[in-house]
PDB file of C-alpha atoms in Angstrom:
ATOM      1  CA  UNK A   1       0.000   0.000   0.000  1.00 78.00           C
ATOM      2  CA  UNK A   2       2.819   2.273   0.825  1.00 78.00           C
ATOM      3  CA  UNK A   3       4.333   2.135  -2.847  1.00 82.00           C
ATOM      4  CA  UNK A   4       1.121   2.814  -4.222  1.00 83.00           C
ATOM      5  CA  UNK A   5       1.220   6.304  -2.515  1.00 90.00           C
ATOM      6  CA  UNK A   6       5.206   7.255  -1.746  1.00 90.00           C
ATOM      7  CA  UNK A   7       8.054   6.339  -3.573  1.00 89.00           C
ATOM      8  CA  UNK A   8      11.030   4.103  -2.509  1.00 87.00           C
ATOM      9  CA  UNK A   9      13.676   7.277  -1.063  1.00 87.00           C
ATOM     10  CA  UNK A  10      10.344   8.512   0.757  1.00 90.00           C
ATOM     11  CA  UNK A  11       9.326   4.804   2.307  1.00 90.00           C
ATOM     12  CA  UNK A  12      13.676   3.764   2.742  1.00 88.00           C
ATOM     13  CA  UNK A  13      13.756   7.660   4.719  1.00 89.00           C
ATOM     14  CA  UNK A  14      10.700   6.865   7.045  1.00 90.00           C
ATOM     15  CA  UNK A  15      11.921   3.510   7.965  1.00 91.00           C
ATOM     16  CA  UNK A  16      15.205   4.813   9.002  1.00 90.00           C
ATOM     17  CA  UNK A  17      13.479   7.529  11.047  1.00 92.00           C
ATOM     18  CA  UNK A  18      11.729   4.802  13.069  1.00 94.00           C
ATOM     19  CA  UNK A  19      13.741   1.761  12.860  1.00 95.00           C
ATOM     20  CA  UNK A  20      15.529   0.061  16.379  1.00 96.00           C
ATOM     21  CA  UNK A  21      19.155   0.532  16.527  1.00 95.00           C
ATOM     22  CA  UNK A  22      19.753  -0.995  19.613  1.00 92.00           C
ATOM     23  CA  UNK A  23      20.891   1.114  22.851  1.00 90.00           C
ATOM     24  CA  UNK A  24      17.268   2.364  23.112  1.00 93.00           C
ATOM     25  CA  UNK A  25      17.800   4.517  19.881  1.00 96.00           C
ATOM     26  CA  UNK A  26      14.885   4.672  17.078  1.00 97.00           C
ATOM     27  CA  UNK A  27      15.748   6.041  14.265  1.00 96.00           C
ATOM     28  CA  UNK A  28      19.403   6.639  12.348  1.00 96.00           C
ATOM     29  CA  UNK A  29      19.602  10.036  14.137  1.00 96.00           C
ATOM     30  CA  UNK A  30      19.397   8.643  17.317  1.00 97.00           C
ATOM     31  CA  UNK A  31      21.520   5.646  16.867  1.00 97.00           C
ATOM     32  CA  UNK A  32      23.903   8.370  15.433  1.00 97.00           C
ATOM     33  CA  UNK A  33      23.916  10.006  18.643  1.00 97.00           C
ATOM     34  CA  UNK A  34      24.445   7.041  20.673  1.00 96.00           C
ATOM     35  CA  UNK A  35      27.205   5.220  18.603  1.00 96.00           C
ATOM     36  CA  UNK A  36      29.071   8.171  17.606  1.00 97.00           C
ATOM     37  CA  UNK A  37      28.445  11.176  19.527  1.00 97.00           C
ATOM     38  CA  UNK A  38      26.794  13.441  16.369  1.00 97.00           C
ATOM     39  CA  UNK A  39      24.675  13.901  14.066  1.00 96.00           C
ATOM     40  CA  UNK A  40      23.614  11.770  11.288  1.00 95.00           C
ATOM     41  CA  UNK A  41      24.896  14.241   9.110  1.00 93.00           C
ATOM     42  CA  UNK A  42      28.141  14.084  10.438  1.00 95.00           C
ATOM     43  CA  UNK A  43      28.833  10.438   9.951  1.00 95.00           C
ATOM     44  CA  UNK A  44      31.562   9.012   7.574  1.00 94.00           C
ATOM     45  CA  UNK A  45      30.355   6.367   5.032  1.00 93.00           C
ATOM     46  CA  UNK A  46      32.127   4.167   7.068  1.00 94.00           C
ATOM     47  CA  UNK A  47      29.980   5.021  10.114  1.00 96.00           C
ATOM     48  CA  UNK A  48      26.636   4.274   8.446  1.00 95.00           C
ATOM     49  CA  UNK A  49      27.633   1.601   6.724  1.00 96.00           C
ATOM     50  CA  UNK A  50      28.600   0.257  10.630  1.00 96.00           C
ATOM     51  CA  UNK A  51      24.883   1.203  11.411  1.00 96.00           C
ATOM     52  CA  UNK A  52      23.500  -0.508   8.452  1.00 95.00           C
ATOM     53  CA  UNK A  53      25.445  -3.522   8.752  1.00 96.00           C
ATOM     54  CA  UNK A  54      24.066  -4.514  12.107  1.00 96.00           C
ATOM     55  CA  UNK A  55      20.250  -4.219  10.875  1.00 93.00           C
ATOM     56  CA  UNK A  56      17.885  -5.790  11.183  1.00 87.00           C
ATOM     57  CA  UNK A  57      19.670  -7.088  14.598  1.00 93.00           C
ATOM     58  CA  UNK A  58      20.787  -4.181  16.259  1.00 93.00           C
ATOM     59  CA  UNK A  59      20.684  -6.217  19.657  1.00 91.00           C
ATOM     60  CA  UNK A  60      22.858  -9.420  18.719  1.00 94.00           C
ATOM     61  CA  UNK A  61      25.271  -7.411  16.034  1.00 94.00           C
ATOM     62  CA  UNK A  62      27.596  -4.949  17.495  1.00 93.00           C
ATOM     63  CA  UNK A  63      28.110  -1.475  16.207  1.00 94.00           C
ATOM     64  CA  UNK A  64      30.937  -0.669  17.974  1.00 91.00           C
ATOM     65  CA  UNK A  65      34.495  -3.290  17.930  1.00 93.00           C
ATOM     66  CA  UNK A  66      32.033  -5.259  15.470  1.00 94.00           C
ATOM     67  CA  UNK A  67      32.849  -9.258  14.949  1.00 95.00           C
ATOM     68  CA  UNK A  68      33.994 -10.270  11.601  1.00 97.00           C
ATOM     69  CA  UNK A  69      30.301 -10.842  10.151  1.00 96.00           C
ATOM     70  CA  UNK A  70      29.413  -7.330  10.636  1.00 96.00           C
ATOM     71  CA  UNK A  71      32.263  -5.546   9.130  1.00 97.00           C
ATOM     72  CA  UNK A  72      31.806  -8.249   6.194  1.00 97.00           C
ATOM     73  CA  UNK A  73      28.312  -6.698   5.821  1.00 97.00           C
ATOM     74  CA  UNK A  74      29.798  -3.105   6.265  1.00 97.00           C
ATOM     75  CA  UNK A  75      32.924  -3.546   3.246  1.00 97.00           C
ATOM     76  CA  UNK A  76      30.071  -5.061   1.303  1.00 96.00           C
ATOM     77  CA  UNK A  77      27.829  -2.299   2.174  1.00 95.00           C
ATOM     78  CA  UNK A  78      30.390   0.617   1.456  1.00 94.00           C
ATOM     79  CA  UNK A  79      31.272  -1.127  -2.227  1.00 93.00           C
ATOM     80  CA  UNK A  80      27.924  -0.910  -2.674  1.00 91.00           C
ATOM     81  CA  UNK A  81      27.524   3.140  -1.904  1.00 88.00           C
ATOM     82  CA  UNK A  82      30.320   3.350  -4.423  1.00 85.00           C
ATOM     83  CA  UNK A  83      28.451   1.593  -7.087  1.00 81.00           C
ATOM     84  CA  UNK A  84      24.814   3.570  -6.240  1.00 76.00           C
ATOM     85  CA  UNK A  85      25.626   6.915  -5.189  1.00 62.00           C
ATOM     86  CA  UNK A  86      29.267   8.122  -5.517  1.00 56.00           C
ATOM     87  CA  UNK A  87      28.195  11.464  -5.268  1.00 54.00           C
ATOM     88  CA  UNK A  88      26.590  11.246  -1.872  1.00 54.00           C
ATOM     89  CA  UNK A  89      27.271  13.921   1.443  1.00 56.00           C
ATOM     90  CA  UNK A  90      28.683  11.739   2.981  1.00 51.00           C
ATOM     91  CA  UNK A  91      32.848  11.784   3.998  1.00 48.00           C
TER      92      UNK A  91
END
């Protein structure tokens, strides 16, 4: 029903706004906060790709000194920015 009315940036950017991050943060700008101390504008592609990685298990996966499955998921996730949106904000 949602595609039917928004498109896919508008659904992807209210998910993030309301997803669990773990550490009682909801939403990317408060899992920002708590994992790095700033804002999600601040973050490094490296730094949301860490956030990323540990979804949709923000309670088993580790942002922080992450095990070798999440930064797996975070290189993979980082090529991946590269190949979508070189030209993003982000450092």
């Amino acid at each position: 029903k949602l595609e039917q009315t928004l498109d896919k940036r508008e659904i992807l950017t209210r998910y993030l706004n309301v997803i669990y991050f773990g550490r009682g943060a909801y939403g990317v700008q408060a899992a920002s906060r708590a994992y790095f101390g700033k804002d999600a504008a601040r973050l490094t592609r490296a730094e949301a790709a860490a956030l990323a990685a540990v979804l949709p298990s923000p309670n088993y996966y580790r942002v922080v000194n992450p095990g070798p499955y999440v930064r797996r998921r975070q290189a993979w996730i980082l090529g991946q920015m590269q190949h979508i949106a070189p030209a993003t904000p982000l450092r």
